[in-house]
CSV table of C-alpha atoms in Angstrom, one decimal:
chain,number,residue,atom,x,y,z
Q,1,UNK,CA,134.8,128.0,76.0
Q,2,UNK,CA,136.6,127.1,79.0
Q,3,UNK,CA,135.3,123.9,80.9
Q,4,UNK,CA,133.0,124.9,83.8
Q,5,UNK,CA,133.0,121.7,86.9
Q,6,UNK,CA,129.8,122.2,89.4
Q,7,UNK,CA,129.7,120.2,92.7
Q,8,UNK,CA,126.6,120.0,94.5
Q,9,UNK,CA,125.8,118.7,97.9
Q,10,UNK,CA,128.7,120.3,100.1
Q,11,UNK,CA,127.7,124.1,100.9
Q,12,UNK,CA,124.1,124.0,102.3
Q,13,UNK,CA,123.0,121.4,105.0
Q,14,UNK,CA,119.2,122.0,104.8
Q,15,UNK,CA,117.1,125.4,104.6
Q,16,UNK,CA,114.0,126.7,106.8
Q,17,UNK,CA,111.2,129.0,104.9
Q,18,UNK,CA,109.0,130.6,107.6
Q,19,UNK,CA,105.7,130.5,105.7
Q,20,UNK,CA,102.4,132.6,106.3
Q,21,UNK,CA,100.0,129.6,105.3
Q,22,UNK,CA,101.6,126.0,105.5
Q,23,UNK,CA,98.5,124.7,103.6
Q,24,UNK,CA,99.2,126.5,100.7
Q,25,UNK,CA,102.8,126.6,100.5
Q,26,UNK,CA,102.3,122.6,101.1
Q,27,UNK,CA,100.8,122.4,98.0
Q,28,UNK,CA,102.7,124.3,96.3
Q,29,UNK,CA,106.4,121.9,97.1
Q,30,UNK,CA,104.4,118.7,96.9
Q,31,UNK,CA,103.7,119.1,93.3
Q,32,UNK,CA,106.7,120.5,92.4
Q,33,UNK,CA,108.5,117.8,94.1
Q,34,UNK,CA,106.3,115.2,92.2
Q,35,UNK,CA,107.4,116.3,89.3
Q,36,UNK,CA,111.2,116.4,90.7
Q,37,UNK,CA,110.3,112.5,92.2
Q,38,UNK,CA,111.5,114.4,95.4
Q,39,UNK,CA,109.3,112.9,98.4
Q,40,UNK,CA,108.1,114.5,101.3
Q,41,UNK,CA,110.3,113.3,104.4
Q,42,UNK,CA,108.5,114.4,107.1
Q,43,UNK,CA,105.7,116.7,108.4
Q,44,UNK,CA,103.6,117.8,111.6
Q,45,UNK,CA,100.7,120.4,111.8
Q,46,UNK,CA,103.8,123.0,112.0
Q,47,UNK,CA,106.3,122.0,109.3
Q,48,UNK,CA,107.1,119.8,106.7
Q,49,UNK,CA,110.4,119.0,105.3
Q,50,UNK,CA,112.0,117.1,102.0
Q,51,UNK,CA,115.5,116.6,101.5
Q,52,UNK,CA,117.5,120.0,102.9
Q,53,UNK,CA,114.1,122.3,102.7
Q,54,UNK,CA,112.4,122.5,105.6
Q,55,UNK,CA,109.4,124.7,105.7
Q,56,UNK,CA,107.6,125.8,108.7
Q,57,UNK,CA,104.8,128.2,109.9
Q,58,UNK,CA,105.8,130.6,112.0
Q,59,UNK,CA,104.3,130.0,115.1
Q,60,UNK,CA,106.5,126.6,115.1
Q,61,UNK,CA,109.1,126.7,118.0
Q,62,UNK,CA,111.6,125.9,115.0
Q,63,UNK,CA,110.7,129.1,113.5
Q,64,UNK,CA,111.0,131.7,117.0
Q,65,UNK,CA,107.6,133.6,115.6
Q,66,UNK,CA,109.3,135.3,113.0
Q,67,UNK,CA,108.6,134.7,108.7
Q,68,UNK,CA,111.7,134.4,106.3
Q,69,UNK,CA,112.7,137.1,104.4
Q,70,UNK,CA,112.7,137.0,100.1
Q,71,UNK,CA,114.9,133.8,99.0
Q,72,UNK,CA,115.6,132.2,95.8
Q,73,UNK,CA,116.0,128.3,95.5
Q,74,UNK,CA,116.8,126.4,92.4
Q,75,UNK,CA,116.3,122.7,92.1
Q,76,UNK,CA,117.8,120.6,89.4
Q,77,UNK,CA,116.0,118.7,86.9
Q,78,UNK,CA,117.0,115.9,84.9
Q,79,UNK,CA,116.1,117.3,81.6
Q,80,UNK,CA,114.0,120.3,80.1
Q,81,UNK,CA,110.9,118.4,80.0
Q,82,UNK,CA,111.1,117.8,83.8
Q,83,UNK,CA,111.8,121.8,83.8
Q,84,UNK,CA,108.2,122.3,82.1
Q,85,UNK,CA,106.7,120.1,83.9
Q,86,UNK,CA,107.9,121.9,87.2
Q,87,UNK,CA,106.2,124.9,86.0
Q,88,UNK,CA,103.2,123.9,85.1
Q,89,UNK,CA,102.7,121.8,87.9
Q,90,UNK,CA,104.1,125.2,90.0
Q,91,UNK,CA,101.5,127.4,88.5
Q,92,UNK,CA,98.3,124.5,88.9
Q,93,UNK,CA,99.2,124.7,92.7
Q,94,UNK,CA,99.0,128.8,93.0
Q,95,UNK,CA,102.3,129.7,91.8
Q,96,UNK,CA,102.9,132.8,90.4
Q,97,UNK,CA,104.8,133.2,86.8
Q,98,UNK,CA,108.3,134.3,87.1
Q,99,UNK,CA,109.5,133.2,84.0
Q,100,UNK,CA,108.4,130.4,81.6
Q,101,UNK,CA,110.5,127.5,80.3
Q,102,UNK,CA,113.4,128.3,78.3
Q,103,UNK,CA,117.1,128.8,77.6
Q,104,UNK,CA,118.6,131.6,80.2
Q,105,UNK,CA,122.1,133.1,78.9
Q,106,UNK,CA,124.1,131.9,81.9
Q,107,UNK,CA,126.1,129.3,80.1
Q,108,UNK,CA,125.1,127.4,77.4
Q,109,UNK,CA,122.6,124.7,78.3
Q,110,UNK,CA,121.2,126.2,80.7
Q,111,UNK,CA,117.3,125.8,81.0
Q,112,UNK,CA,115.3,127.2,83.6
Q,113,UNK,CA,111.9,127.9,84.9
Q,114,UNK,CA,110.9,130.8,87.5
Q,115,UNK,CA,107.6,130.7,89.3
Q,116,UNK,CA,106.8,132.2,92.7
Q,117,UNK,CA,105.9,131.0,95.9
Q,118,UNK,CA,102.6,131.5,98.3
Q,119,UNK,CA,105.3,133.9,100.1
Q,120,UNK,CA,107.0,135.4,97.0
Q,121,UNK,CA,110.0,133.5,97.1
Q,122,UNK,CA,111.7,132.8,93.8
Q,123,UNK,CA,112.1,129.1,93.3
Q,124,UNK,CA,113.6,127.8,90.1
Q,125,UNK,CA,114.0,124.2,88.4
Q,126,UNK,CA,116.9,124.2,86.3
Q,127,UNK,CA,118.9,121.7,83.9
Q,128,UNK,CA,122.7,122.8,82.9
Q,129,UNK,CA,122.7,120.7,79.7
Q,130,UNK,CA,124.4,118.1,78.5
Q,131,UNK,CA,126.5,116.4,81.9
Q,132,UNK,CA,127.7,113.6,83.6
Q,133,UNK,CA,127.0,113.3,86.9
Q,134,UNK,CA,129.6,111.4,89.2
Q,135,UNK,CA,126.9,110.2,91.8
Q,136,UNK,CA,123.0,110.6,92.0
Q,137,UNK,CA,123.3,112.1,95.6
Q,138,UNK,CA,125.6,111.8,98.3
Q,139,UNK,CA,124.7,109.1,100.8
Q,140,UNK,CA,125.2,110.2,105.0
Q,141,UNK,CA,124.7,107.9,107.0
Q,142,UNK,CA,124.8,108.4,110.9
């Protein structure tokens, strides 16, 4: 099999979900962030935002009144125990099933979890196997 190279951290910036209730979709990201040891960066009574996902309601003036369409987001996890965590964490906060833990035939390795949002987005936790990473995140400083 040939050897497949991923780079993360240089396409997307940050992402906005327009959300119908901020409550529940709070819920929802702060536990699957605690299992991901992701912390929450920031939040007002009209958003709330962790690393490059920022999610507001949509009467925020970030948001121009108007919900986010369908998206799919997958987060990395450091092994498959983190993946099963994710989703059991996912479903205790009102997630929606979208496929349990287990091996997905996209390359070998790969392990994945599917659950739905409060707003039927797709958001996955996945871990690609055996790697090495070169750096734990990229640093910006400004």
């Amino acid at each position: 099999m040939e050897t497949q190279e991923l780079h993360r951290g240089r396409l997307i910036d940050h992402i906005q979900l327009v959300v119908r209730d901020l409550p529940a979709s709070r819920r929802f990201y702060e536990a699957l962030f605690g299992v991901l040891g992701v912390p929450i960066g920031g939040s007002a009574e009209d958003y709330f935002w962790a690393d490059e996902l920022f999610v507001s309601s949509a009467d925020s003036r970030a948001a121009l009144g108007k919900l986010t369409g369908r998206h799919h987001l997958a987060f990395q996890a450091r092994d498959h125990a983190m993946v099963d965590a994710f989703y059991k964490a996912g479903l205790a906060a009102g997630g929606k099933d979208n496929g349990a833990p287990g091996e997905r035939t996209y390359h070998p390795g790969y392990y994945a979890a599917f659950l739905l949002d409060p707003d039927g987005n797709n958001i996955e936790a996945v871990h690609h196997g055996p790697h090495t990473r070169s750096a734990a995140s990229v640093r910006i400083t400004f």
